[in-house]
GROMACS .gro file of C-alpha atoms in nm:
model
  332
    1MET     CA    1  -1.348   3.386  -2.656
    2ILE     CA    2  -1.149   3.232  -2.371
    3GLU     CA    3  -1.327   3.115  -2.059
    4HIS     CA    4  -1.135   3.024  -1.742
    5PHE     CA    5  -1.431   2.917  -1.528
    6THR     CA    6  -1.645   2.708  -1.758
    7HIS     CA    7  -1.785   2.511  -1.466
    8GLY     CA    8  -1.822   2.815  -1.247
    9TYR     CA    9  -1.593   2.867  -0.952
   10THR     CA   10  -1.603   2.498  -0.863
   11THR     CA   11  -1.270   2.431  -1.031
   12LEU     CA   12  -1.117   2.729  -0.849
   13LEU     CA   13  -1.239   2.601  -0.512
   14VAL     CA   14  -1.128   2.243  -0.579
   15ALA     CA   15  -0.790   2.361  -0.706
   16PHE     CA   16  -0.739   2.570  -0.393
   17VAL     CA   17  -0.833   2.285  -0.156
   18VAL     CA   18  -0.609   2.036  -0.337
   19SER     CA   19  -0.319   2.281  -0.338
   20MET     CA   20  -0.358   2.360   0.031
   21THR     CA   21  -0.383   1.991   0.124
   22GLY     CA   22  -0.071   1.900  -0.072
   23SER     CA   23   0.121   2.195   0.070
   24ALA     CA   24   0.022   2.108   0.428
   25LEU     CA   25   0.126   1.746   0.385
   26GLY     CA   26   0.455   1.858   0.236
   27LEU     CA   27   0.525   2.093   0.526
   28LEU     CA   28   0.452   1.819   0.779
   29LEU     CA   29   0.682   1.575   0.596
   30ALA     CA   30   0.957   1.836   0.574
   31LYS     CA   31   0.922   1.894   0.947
   32HIS     CA   32   0.978   1.525   1.009
   33ALA     CA   33   1.284   1.533   0.782
   34ARG     CA   34   1.441   1.795   1.009
   35ARG     CA   35   1.436   1.550   1.299
   36HIS     CA   36   1.691   1.325   1.130
   37ASP     CA   37   2.063   1.392   1.129
   38ARG     CA   38   2.161   1.138   0.863
   39PRO     CA   39   2.139   1.272   0.506
   40GLY     CA   40   1.997   0.945   0.375
   41GLN     CA   41   1.702   0.957   0.613
   42ARG     CA   42   1.638   1.322   0.534
   43VAL     CA   43   1.641   1.253   0.159
   44ARG     CA   44   1.364   0.993   0.188
   45TRP     CA   45   1.134   1.228   0.376
   46LEU     CA   46   1.218   1.523   0.151
   47ILE     CA   47   1.126   1.318  -0.157
   48LEU     CA   48   0.786   1.251  -0.003
   49ALA     CA   49   0.753   1.621   0.073
   50ALA     CA   50   0.838   1.698  -0.291
   51PHE     CA   51   0.562   1.467  -0.411
   52ALA     CA   52   0.319   1.638  -0.174
   53ILE     CA   53   0.412   1.998  -0.259
   54GLY     CA   54   0.520   1.962  -0.621
   55GLY     CA   55   0.290   1.681  -0.729
   56THR     CA   56  -0.028   1.757  -0.538
   57GLY     CA   57   0.008   2.115  -0.423
   58ILE     CA   58   0.126   2.253  -0.759
   59TRP     CA   59   0.071   2.017  -1.051
   60VAL     CA   60  -0.268   1.871  -0.955
   61MET     CA   61  -0.386   2.223  -0.883
   62HIS     CA   62  -0.274   2.321  -1.234
   63PHE     CA   63  -0.459   2.026  -1.388
   64VAL     CA   64  -0.781   2.095  -1.198
   65ALA     CA   65  -0.773   2.463  -1.294
   66MET     CA   66  -0.725   2.369  -1.659
   67LEU     CA   67  -1.053   2.175  -1.651
   68GLY     CA   68  -1.228   2.510  -1.647
   69PHE     CA   69  -1.030   2.644  -1.943
   70THR     CA   70  -1.218   2.648  -2.276
   71VAL     CA   71  -1.214   2.843  -2.598
   72ARG     CA   72  -1.541   2.909  -2.776
   73ASP     CA   73  -1.577   2.716  -3.104
   74ALA     CA   74  -1.237   2.552  -3.054
   75VAL     CA   75  -1.130   2.195  -2.983
   76LEU     CA   76  -0.886   2.135  -2.696
   77ARG     CA   77  -0.680   1.821  -2.653
   78TYR     CA   78  -0.397   1.727  -2.417
   79ASP     CA   79  -0.092   1.520  -2.504
   80PRO     CA   80  -0.057   1.261  -2.223
   81ALA     CA   81   0.323   1.229  -2.249
   82THR     CA   82   0.386   1.605  -2.228
   83THR     CA   83   0.133   1.631  -1.946
   84ALA     CA   84   0.315   1.359  -1.751
   85LEU     CA   85   0.645   1.537  -1.818
   86SER     CA   86   0.508   1.855  -1.661
   87ALA     CA   87   0.419   1.655  -1.349
   88LEU     CA   88   0.772   1.513  -1.326
   89ILE     CA   89   0.915   1.863  -1.363
   90ALA     CA   90   0.702   1.988  -1.073
   91VAL     CA   91   0.815   1.710  -0.840
   92ALA     CA   92   1.179   1.731  -0.949
   93VAL     CA   93   1.223   2.106  -0.906
   94VAL     CA   94   1.059   2.107  -0.562
   95ALA     CA   95   1.279   1.812  -0.459
   96CYS     CA   96   1.590   2.001  -0.573
   97GLY     CA   97   1.488   2.306  -0.372
   98LEU     CA   98   1.422   2.098  -0.062
   99PHE     CA   99   1.756   1.920  -0.101
  100VAL     CA  100   1.943   2.250  -0.127
  101ILE     CA  101   1.810   2.385   0.201
  102GLY     CA  102   1.749   2.052   0.374
  103LEU     CA  103   2.091   1.892   0.337
  104GLY     CA  104   2.368   2.068   0.520
  105ARG     CA  105   2.350   2.391   0.709
  106TYR     CA  106   2.055   2.621   0.643
  107THR     CA  107   2.150   2.971   0.522
  108ARG     CA  108   1.964   3.258   0.357
  109VAL     CA  109   2.186   3.231   0.051
  110LYS     CA  110   2.087   2.869   0.005
  111LEU     CA  111   1.722   2.964   0.050
  112ALA     CA  112   1.749   3.234  -0.219
  113ILE     CA  113   1.918   2.996  -0.463
  114ALA     CA  114   1.669   2.718  -0.393
  115GLY     CA  115   1.373   2.957  -0.425
  116LEU     CA  116   1.501   3.091  -0.757
  117LEU     CA  117   1.561   2.747  -0.908
  118THR     CA  118   1.234   2.607  -0.778
  119GLY     CA  119   1.034   2.909  -0.895
  120LEU     CA  120   1.180   2.887  -1.244
  121GLY     CA  121   1.103   2.516  -1.241
  122VAL     CA  122   0.742   2.576  -1.138
  123ALA     CA  123   0.704   2.826  -1.421
  124ALA     CA  124   0.860   2.572  -1.658
  125MET     CA  125   0.609   2.316  -1.534
  126HIS     CA  126   0.321   2.550  -1.608
  127TYR     CA  127   0.427   2.632  -1.961
  128THR     CA  128   0.519   2.268  -2.028
  129GLY     CA  129   0.161   2.183  -1.933
  130MET     CA  130   0.041   2.453  -2.168
  131ALA     CA  131   0.263   2.306  -2.441
  132ALA     CA  132   0.074   1.980  -2.393
  133LEU     CA  133  -0.241   2.163  -2.504
  134SER     CA  134  -0.329   2.101  -2.867
  135SER     CA  135  -0.603   2.296  -3.042
  136ASP     CA  136  -0.726   2.406  -3.382
  137VAL     CA  137  -0.632   2.764  -3.291
  138GLU     CA  138  -0.294   2.914  -3.206
  139PHE     CA  139  -0.229   3.047  -2.855
  140GLU     CA  140  -0.023   3.354  -2.776
  141TYR     CA  141   0.123   3.457  -2.443
  142GLY     CA  142   0.161   3.816  -2.326
  143LEU     CA  143   0.518   3.885  -2.221
  144GLY     CA  144   0.418   4.095  -1.921
  145TYR     CA  145   0.197   3.820  -1.785
  146VAL     CA  146   0.472   3.565  -1.839
  147ILE     CA  147   0.722   3.773  -1.642
  148ALA     CA  148   0.467   3.839  -1.366
  149SER     CA  149   0.384   3.468  -1.337
  150VAL     CA  150   0.753   3.378  -1.313
  151VAL     CA  151   0.810   3.637  -1.040
  152ILE     CA  152   0.508   3.508  -0.848
  153ALA     CA  153   0.634   3.151  -0.892
  154ILE     CA  154   0.975   3.241  -0.749
  155ALA     CA  155   0.817   3.424  -0.455
  156ALA     CA  156   0.576   3.136  -0.390
  157ALA     CA  157   0.855   2.877  -0.411
  158THR     CA  158   1.083   3.074  -0.179
  159THR     CA  159   0.801   3.117   0.071
  160ALA     CA  160   0.716   2.747   0.056
  161LEU     CA  161   1.078   2.643   0.110
  162TRP     CA  162   1.125   2.888   0.397
  163LEU     CA  163   0.807   2.770   0.566
  164SER     CA  164   0.902   2.406   0.515
  165TRP     CA  165   1.221   2.460   0.716
  166ARG     CA  166   1.094   2.694   0.985
  167LEU     CA  167   0.747   2.602   1.104
  168GLU     CA  168   0.701   2.357   1.391
  169ARG     CA  169   0.336   2.372   1.497
  170ALA     CA  170   0.076   2.188   1.290
  171SER     CA  171  -0.174   2.474   1.315
  172SER     CA  172   0.082   2.718   1.174
  173MET     CA  173   0.153   2.476   0.890
  174TRP     CA  174  -0.210   2.468   0.780
  175LEU     CA  175  -0.218   2.847   0.777
  176ALA     CA  176   0.104   2.853   0.580
  177ALA     CA  177  -0.040   2.593   0.341
  178ALA     CA  178  -0.335   2.823   0.274
  179VAL     CA  179  -0.093   3.107   0.193
  180MET     CA  180   0.101   2.878  -0.040
  181ALA     CA  181  -0.222   2.768  -0.213
  182VAL     CA  182  -0.317   3.130  -0.271
  183ALA     CA  183   0.027   3.199  -0.420
  184VAL     CA  184   0.015   2.894  -0.650
  185ASN     CA  185  -0.334   2.976  -0.774
  186LEU     CA  186  -0.234   3.340  -0.823
  187MET     CA  187   0.063   3.233  -1.032
  188HIS     CA  188  -0.151   3.002  -1.247
  189TYR     CA  189  -0.431   3.247  -1.319
  190THR     CA  190  -0.186   3.532  -1.377
  191ALA     CA  191  -0.021   3.323  -1.647
  192MET     CA  192  -0.358   3.222  -1.791
  193LEU     CA  193  -0.475   3.584  -1.816
  194GLY     CA  194  -0.191   3.639  -2.062
  195VAL     CA  195  -0.322   3.367  -2.297
  196SER     CA  196  -0.503   3.480  -2.610
  197ALA     CA  197  -0.642   3.285  -2.906
  198GLY     CA  198  -0.495   3.369  -3.245
  199ASP     CA  199  -0.535   3.234  -3.594
  200ALA     CA  200  -0.631   2.884  -3.692
  201ALA     CA  201  -0.367   2.621  -3.630
  202ALA     CA  202  -0.197   2.446  -3.918
  203ASP     CA  203  -0.229   2.098  -3.762
  204ASP     CA  204  -0.536   1.920  -3.636
  205PRO     CA  205  -0.563   1.883  -3.255
  206HIS     CA  206  -0.434   1.554  -3.116
  207GLY     CA  207  -0.434   1.390  -2.776
  208ALA     CA  208  -0.701   1.321  -2.516
  209ALA     CA  209  -0.987   1.543  -2.413
  210ALA     CA  210  -0.975   1.693  -2.065
  211GLY     CA  211  -1.277   1.490  -1.959
  212ASP     CA  212  -1.104   1.166  -2.057
  213LEU     CA  213  -0.817   1.242  -1.820
  214VAL     CA  214  -1.034   1.325  -1.519
  215PHE     CA  215  -1.092   0.970  -1.395
  216PRO     CA  216  -0.730   0.844  -1.420
  217MET     CA  217  -0.597   1.168  -1.272
  218ALA     CA  218  -0.852   1.164  -0.990
  219THR     CA  219  -0.765   0.801  -0.912
  220LEU     CA  220  -0.392   0.869  -0.914
  221THR     CA  221  -0.434   1.180  -0.700
  222ALA     CA  222  -0.651   0.992  -0.449
  223VAL     CA  223  -0.394   0.712  -0.418
  224VAL     CA  224  -0.106   0.957  -0.371
  225LEU     CA  225  -0.300   1.157  -0.113
  226LEU     CA  226  -0.395   0.843   0.080
  227VAL     CA  227  -0.033   0.730   0.092
  228LEU     CA  228   0.085   1.074   0.203
  229VAL     CA  229  -0.189   1.110   0.464
  230PHE     CA  230  -0.117   0.762   0.601
  231THR     CA  231   0.253   0.846   0.620
  232VAL     CA  232   0.188   1.173   0.802
  233VAL     CA  233  -0.055   1.007   1.045
  234MET     CA  234   0.194   0.731   1.125
  235VAL     CA  235   0.472   0.979   1.194
  236PRO     CA  236   0.503   1.025   1.573
  237THR     CA  237   0.445   1.370   1.713
  238ASP     CA  238   0.701   1.560   1.920
  239GLU     CA  239   0.516   1.470   2.240
  240GLU     CA  240   0.517   1.101   2.148
  241ILE     CA  241   0.888   1.110   2.066
  242LYS     CA  242   0.966   1.277   2.400
  243ALA     CA  243   0.751   1.022   2.585
  244ASP     CA  244   0.929   0.735   2.409
  245GLU     CA  245   1.269   0.882   2.493
  246HIS     CA  246   1.169   0.923   2.858
  247LEU     CA  247   1.042   0.565   2.873
  248ALA     CA  248   1.361   0.436   2.712
  249SER     CA  249   1.567   0.634   2.964
  250LEU     CA  250   1.373   0.481   3.252
  251GLN     CA  251   1.421   0.133   3.109
  252ARG     CA  252   1.795   0.189   3.073
  253ARG     CA  253   1.818   0.306   3.433
  254THR     CA  254   1.624   0.004   3.554
  255VAL     CA  255   1.846  -0.233   3.359
  256ASP     CA  256   2.161  -0.060   3.484
  257ARG     CA  257   2.045  -0.084   3.843
  258ALA     CA  258   1.955  -0.450   3.806
  259GLU     CA  259   2.291  -0.525   3.648
  260GLY     CA  260   2.466  -0.333   3.927
  261ARG     CA  261   2.285  -0.531   4.195
  262THR     CA  262   2.364  -0.857   4.020
  263ALA     CA  263   2.731  -0.769   3.990
  264GLU     CA  264   2.743  -0.663   4.356
  265ARG     CA  265   2.579  -0.988   4.464
  266GLU     CA  266   2.824  -1.189   4.255
  267ARG     CA  267   3.119  -1.004   4.410
  268ALA     CA  268   2.982  -1.070   4.760
  269GLU     CA  269   2.936  -1.438   4.684
  270SER     CA  270   3.287  -1.454   4.542
  271ARG     CA  271   3.433  -1.293   4.857
  272ALA     CA  272   3.236  -1.533   5.080
  273ALA     CA  273   3.357  -1.834   4.881
  274GLU     CA  274   3.715  -1.706   4.903
  275ARG     CA  275   3.685  -1.672   5.281
  276GLU     CA  276   3.548  -2.025   5.308
  277ARG     CA  277   3.836  -2.163   5.104
  278ALA     CA  278   4.085  -1.968   5.317
  279GLU     CA  279   3.930  -2.103   5.638
  280GLY     CA  280   3.943  -2.456   5.496
  281ARG     CA  281   4.314  -2.423   5.425
  282ASN     CA  282   4.377  -2.295   5.778
  283VAL     CA  283   4.194  -2.593   5.929
  284LEU     CA  284   4.397  -2.841   5.727
  285ARG     CA  285   4.722  -2.669   5.822
  286ASP     CA  286   4.667  -2.596   6.192
  287GLY     CA  287   4.425  -2.867   6.298
  288PRO     CA  288   4.679  -3.159   6.343
  289ARG     CA  289   4.898  -2.958   6.576
  290ASN     CA  290   4.622  -2.927   6.833
  291SER     CA  291   4.471  -3.271   6.786
  292PRO     CA  292   4.579  -3.556   7.023
  293GLN     CA  293   4.503  -3.813   6.755
  294GLY     CA  294   4.735  -3.659   6.506
  295GLY     CA  295   4.630  -3.568   6.158
  296ILE     CA  296   4.755  -3.504   5.811
  297THR     CA  297   4.928  -3.217   5.644
  298ILE     CA  298   4.937  -3.125   5.277
  299ASP     CA  299   5.268  -2.999   5.149
  300ARG     CA  300   5.289  -2.743   4.877
  301PRO     CA  301   5.388  -2.995   4.608
  302GLY     CA  302   5.074  -3.186   4.697
  303GLU     CA  303   5.225  -3.469   4.915
  304VAL     CA  304   5.019  -3.589   5.205
  305ARG     CA  305   5.202  -3.674   5.533
  306ARG     CA  306   5.062  -3.808   5.858
  307ARG     CA  307   5.170  -3.628   6.169
  308PRO     CA  308   5.231  -3.834   6.492
  309ALA     CA  309   4.998  -3.790   6.778
  310SER     CA  310   5.114  -3.558   7.045
  311ARG     CA  311   5.228  -3.717   7.374
  312PRO     CA  312   5.023  -3.641   7.682
  313ALA     CA  313   5.197  -3.447   7.951
  314PRO     CA  314   5.276  -3.626   8.293
  315THR     CA  315   4.976  -3.614   8.517
  316GLY     CA  316   5.094  -3.642   8.867
  317ARG     CA  317   5.139  -3.884   9.160
  318ALA     CA  318   5.150  -4.223   8.996
  319GLY     CA  319   5.445  -4.141   8.786
  320GLY     CA  320   5.624  -3.967   9.070
  321GLU     CA  321   5.579  -4.256   9.314
  322GLY     CA  322   5.708  -4.505   9.068
  323THR     CA  323   6.011  -4.301   9.013
  324ALA     CA  324   6.084  -4.272   9.383
  325ALA     CA  325   6.011  -4.638   9.464
  326GLY     CA  326   6.299  -4.767   9.270
  327PRO     CA  327   6.572  -4.611   9.477
  328ARG     CA  328   6.384  -4.675   9.791
  329GLY     CA  329   6.360  -5.042   9.726
  330THR     CA  330   6.726  -5.060   9.630
  331ARG     CA  331   6.835  -4.920   9.956
  332GLY     CA  332   6.626  -5.163  10.150
   0.00000   0.00000   0.00000
């Protein structure tokens, strides 16, 4: 007999919370990616969003839900390499979907293609994780449940990608993350309802028990979540970005005004110095002509010449009497 909730509904609750947290972090990181125009900057943030959505929101949810999966009188083991491969598939397919709609112009056709590819990838991740399960009984999968799980995966992936490129408010993103978590859990448990135990397996089970993987997986998940949370917290909000832009604009205006005043003052000083030099040249050129002691002149080639002193004009009676006395004395 197959049991999906061996530990009660604790695994379901934990799986839902982990999925919602990873989805919310991914939506916030995708929002920050939209702020950048350069493809290289967008790629870095979209990769982080892929780790949040694909790694935490989808794959960790799958792992937690599998902790409640048991088969009566059967031994279950998990192959670590195949389990790790399923995690890489989850991150890779979500990253591809985000790249399709996040790089270049957003269109509905690109969204449909990205949702289809990502949904198929999520389904591949799920059944790769199931392939990592080794037991002493054979497992069979109902075709109808497989098809239904794939359809749900495509719908969930398309919804996640659309929300990642449309939502702006943080409160809306948490609501959308809850919707995404419901869709991911629905896809997982739909696929698991189609699992049935068959005959005894030919090979003995190999790998690690689920309990042995709990501690390393919990540690890895905690580290990844801490890094993602720290990254999201350090990302400036829209209000902070607008405030920084306004402050930078004010600083540029202040600097421009200061530079304008400095340039104007330098031009004024230059004009004043030019006037002083012009007045100095006029004094050197015109001063000797009006000076009774003479002076110097500077020719254009640079020669210096002394100008003779100007003669004083006749001043009256003494000169006139002397002039007249001569003739007078001659006649006498």
